Backbone as a chain_set.jsonl record, in Angstrom:
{"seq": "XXXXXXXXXXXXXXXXXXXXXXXXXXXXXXXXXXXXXXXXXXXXXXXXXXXXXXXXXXXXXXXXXXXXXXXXXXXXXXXXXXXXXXXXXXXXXXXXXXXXXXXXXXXX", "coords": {"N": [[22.139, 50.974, -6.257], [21.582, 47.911, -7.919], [18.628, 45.948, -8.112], [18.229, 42.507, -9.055], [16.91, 40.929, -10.557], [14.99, 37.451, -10.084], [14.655, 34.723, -12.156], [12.054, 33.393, -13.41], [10.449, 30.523, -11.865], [10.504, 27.143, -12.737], [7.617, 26.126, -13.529], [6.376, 22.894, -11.583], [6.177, 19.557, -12.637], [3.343, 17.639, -12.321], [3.158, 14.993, -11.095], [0.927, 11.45, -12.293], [-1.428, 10.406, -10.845], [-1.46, 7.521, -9.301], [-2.531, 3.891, -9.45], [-5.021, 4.542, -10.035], [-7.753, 3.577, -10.076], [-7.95, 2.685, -7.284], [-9.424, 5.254, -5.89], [-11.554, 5.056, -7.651], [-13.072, 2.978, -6.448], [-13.726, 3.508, -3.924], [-15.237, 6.044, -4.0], [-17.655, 6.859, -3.54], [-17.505, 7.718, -0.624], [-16.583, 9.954, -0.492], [-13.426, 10.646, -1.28], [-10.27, 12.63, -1.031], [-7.233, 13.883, -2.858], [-3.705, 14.493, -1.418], [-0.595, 15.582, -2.124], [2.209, 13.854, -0.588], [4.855, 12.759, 0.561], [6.789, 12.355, -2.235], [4.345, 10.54, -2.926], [0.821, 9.413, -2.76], [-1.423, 10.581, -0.303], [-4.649, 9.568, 0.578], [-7.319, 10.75, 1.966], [-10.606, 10.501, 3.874], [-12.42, 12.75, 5.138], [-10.71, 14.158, 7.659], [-9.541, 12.281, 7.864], [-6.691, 10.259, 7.223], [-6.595, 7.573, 5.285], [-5.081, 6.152, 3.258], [-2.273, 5.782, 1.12], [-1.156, 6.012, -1.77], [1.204, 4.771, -3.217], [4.253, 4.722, -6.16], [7.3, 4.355, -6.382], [10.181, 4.69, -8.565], [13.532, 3.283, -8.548], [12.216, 1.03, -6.808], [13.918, -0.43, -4.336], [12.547, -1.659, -2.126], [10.288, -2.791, -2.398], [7.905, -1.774, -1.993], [6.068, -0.27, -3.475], [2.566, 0.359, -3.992], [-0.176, 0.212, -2.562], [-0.916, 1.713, 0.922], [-1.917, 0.343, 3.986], [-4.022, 1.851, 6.212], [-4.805, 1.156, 9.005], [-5.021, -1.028, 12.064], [-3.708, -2.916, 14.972], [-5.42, -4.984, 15.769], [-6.999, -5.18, 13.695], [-5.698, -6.161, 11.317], [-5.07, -9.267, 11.011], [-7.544, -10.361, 9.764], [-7.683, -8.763, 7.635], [-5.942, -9.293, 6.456], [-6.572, -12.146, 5.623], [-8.21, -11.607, 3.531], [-7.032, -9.846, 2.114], [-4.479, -11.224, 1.159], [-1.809, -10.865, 0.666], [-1.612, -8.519, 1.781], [0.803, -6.78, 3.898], [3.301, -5.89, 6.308], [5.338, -2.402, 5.947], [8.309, -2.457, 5.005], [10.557, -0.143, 4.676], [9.241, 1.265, 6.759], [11.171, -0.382, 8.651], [12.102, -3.174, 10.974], [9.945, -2.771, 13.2], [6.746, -3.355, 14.326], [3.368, -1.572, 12.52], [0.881, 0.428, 12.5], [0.311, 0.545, 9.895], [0.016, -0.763, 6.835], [1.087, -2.621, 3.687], [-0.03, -3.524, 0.608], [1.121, -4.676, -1.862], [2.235, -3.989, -5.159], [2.851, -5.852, -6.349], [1.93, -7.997, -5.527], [-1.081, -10.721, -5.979], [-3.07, -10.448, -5.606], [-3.601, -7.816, -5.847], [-5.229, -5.812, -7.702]], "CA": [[22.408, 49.582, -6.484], [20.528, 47.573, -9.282], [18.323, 44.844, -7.781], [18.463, 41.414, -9.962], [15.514, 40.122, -10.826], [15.047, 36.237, -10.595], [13.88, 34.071, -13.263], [10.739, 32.814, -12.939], [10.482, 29.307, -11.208], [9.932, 26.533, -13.721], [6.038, 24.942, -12.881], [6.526, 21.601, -11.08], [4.999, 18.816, -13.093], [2.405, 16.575, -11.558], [2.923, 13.059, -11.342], [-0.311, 11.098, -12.058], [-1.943, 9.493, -9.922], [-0.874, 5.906, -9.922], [-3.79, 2.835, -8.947], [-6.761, 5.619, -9.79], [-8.374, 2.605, -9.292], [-8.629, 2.959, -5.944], [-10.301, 6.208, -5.83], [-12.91, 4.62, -7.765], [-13.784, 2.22, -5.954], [-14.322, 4.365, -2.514], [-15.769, 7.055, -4.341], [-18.886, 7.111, -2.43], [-17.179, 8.251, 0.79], [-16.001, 11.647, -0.831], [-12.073, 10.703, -0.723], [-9.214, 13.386, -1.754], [-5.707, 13.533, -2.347], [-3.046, 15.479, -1.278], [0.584, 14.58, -2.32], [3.092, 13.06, 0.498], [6.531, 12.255, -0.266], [6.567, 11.659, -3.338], [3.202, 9.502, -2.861], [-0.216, 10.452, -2.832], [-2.188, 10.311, 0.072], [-5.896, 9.574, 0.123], [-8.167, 11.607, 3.052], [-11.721, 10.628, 3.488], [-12.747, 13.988, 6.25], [-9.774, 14.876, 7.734], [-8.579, 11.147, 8.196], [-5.552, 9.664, 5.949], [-6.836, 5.952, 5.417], [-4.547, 4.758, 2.544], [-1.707, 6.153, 0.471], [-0.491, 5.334, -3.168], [3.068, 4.604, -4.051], [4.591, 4.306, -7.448], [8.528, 5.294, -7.233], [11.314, 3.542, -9.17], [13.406, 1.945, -8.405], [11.804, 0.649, -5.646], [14.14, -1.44, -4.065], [12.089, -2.505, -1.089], [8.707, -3.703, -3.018], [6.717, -1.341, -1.475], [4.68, 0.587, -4.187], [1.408, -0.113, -3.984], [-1.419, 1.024, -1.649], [-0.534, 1.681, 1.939], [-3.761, 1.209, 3.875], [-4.076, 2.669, 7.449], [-5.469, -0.202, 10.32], [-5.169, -1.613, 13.502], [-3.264, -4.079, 15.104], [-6.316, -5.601, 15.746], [-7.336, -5.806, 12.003], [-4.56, -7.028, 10.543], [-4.951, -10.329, 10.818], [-8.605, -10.554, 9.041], [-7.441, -8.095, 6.261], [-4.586, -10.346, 5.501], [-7.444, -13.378, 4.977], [-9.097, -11.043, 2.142], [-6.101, -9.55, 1.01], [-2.953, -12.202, 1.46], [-0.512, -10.368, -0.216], [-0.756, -7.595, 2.61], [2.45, -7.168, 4.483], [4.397, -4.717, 6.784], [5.797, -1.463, 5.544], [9.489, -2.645, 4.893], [10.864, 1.034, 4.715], [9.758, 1.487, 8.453], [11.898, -1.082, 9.424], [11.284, -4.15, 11.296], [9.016, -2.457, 14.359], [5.406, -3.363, 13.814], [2.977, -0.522, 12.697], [-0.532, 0.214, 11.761], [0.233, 0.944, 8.261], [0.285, -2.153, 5.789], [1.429, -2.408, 2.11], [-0.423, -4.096, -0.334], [2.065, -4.175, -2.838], [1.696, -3.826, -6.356], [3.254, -6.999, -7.656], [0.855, -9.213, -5.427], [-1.799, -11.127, -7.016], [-4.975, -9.881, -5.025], [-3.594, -6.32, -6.054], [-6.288, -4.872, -8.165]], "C": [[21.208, 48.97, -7.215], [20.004, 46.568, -8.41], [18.005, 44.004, -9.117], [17.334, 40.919, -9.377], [15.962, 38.318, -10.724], [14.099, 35.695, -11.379], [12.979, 33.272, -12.76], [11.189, 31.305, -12.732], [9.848, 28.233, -12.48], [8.633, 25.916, -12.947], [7.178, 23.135, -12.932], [5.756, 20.835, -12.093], [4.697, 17.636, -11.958], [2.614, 15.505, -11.997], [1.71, 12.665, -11.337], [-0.516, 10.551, -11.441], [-1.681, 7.851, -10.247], [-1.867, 5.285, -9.621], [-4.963, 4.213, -8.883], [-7.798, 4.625, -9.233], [-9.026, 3.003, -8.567], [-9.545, 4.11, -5.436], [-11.703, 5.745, -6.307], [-13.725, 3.813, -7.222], [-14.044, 2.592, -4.012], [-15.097, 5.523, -3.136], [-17.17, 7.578, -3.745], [-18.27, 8.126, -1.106], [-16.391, 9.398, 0.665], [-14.804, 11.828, -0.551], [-11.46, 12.186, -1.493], [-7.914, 13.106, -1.746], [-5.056, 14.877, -1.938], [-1.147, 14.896, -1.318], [1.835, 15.126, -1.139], [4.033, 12.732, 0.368], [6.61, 11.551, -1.324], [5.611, 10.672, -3.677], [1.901, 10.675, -3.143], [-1.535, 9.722, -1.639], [-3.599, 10.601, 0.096], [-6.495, 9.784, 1.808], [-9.461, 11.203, 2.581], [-11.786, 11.35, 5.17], [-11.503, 14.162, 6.394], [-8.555, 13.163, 7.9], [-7.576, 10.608, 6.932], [-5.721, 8.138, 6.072], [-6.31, 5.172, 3.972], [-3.298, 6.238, 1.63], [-1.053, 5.395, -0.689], [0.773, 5.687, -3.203], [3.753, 4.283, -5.145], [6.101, 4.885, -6.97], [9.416, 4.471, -7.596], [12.77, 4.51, -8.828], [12.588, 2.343, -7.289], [12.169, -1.017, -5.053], [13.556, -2.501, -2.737], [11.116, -3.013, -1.39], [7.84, -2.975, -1.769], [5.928, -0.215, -2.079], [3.912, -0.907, -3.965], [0.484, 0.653, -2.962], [-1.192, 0.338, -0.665], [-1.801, 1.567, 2.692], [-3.265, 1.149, 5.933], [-4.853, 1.652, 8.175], [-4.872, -0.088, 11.243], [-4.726, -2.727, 13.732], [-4.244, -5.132, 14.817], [-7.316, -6.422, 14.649], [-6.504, -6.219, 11.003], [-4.944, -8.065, 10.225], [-6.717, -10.834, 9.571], [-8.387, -9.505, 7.597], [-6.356, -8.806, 5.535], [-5.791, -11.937, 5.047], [-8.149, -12.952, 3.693], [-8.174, -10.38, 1.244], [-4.56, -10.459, 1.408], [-1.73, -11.567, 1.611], [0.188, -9.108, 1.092], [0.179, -7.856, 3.295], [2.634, -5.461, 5.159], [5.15, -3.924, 5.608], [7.619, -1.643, 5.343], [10.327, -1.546, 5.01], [10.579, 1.221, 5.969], [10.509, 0.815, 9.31], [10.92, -2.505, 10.217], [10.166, -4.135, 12.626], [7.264, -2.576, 13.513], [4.751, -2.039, 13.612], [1.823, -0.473, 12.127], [-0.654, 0.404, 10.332], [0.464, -0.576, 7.645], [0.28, -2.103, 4.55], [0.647, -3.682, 1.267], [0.309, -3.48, -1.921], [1.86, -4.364, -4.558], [1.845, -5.285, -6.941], [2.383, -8.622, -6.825], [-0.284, -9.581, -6.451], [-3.027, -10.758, -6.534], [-4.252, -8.568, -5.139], [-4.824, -5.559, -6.841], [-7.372, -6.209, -8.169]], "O": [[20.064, 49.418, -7.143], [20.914, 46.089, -7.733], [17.598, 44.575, -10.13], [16.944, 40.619, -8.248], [17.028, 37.907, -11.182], [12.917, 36.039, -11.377], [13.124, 32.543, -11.778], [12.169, 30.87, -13.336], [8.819, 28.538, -13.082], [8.721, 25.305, -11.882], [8.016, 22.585, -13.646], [4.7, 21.336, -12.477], [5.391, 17.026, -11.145], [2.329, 15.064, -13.11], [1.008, 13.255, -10.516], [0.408, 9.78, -11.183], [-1.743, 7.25, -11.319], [-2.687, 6.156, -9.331], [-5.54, 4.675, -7.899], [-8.501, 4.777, -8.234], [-10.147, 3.506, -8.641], [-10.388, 3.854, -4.576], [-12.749, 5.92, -5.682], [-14.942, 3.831, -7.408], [-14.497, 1.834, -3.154], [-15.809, 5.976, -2.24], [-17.491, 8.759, -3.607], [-18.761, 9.221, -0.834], [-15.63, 9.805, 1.543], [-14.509, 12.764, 0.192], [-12.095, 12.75, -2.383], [-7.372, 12.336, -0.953], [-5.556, 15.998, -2.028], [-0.657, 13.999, -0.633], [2.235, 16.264, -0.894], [3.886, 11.872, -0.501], [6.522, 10.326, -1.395], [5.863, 9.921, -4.62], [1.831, 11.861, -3.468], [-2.296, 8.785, -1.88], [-3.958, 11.716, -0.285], [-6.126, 9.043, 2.719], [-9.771, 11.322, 1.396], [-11.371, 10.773, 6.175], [-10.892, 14.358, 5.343], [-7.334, 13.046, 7.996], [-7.94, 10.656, 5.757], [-5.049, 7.503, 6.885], [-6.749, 4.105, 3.544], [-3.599, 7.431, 1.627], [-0.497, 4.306, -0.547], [1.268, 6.814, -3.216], [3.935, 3.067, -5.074], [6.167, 6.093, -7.198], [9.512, 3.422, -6.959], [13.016, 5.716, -8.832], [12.304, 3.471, -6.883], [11.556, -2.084, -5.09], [13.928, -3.638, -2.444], [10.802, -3.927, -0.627], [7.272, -3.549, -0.84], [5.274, 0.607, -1.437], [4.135, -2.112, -3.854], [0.694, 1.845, -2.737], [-1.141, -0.892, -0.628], [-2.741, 2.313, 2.415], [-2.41, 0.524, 6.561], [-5.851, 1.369, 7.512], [-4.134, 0.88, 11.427], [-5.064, -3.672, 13.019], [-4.113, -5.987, 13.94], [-7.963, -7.468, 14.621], [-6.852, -6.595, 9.884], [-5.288, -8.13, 9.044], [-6.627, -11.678, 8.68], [-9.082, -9.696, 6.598], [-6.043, -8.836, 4.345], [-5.526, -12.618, 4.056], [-8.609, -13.77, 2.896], [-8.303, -10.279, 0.024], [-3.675, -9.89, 2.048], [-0.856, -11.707, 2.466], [1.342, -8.794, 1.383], [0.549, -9.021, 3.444], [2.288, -4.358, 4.734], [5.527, -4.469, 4.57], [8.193, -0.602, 5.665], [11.268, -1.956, 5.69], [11.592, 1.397, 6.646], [10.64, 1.14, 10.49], [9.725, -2.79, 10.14], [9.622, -5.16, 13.038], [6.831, -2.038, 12.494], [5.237, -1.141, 14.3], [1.593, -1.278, 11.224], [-1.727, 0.4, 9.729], [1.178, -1.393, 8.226], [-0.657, -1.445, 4.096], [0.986, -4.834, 1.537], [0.16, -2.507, -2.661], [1.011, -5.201, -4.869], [1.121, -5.776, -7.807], [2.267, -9.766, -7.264], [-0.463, -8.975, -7.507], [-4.02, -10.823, -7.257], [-4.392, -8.052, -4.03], [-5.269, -4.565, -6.267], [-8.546, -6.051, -8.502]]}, "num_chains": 1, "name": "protein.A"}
């Protein structure tokens, strides 16, 4: 019996990084990425303290940079950044993640 070869796998292409931005401006604290559903989260040691989102559509308005907190800091990260907001995609249960969404005006 003949075994059938399969055809080589086409290479994936890489989406770019969307808000590089942000990398640059932590760059001190030796971040990386590693890509997340269709996102790209950002690791400084082994911790995940923010993830980028670009996908279209995006009917819930939540590209933009996800950033990783604390109930507790919420409320003073929303005085420096306004625009932040709940994760709309997790639904309406509160959660430590918060979206700073692209089409705010304190976005970059």
């Amino acid at each position: 019996m003949a075994v059938r070869k399969k055809a080589p796998a086409e290479p994936k292409i890489k989406k770019p990084l969307p808000y590089a931005f942000v990398l640059e401006e932590i760059a001190g604290l030796a971040p990386y990425t590693r890509a997340m559903f269709g996102a790209h989260a950002i690791y400084v040691g082994e911790a995940i303290v923010l993830i980028l989102r670009q996908k279209e559509p995006d009917p819930t308005g939540d590209n933009g940079v996800w950033v990783a907190t604390t109930f507790e800091h919420q409320a003073s990260l929303r005085g420096e950044l306004p625009s932040l907001r709940d994760i709309s995609l997790f639904g309406s249960a509160p959660t430590n993640w918060q979206c700073l969404p692209e089409s705010g005006p304190d976005f970059e």
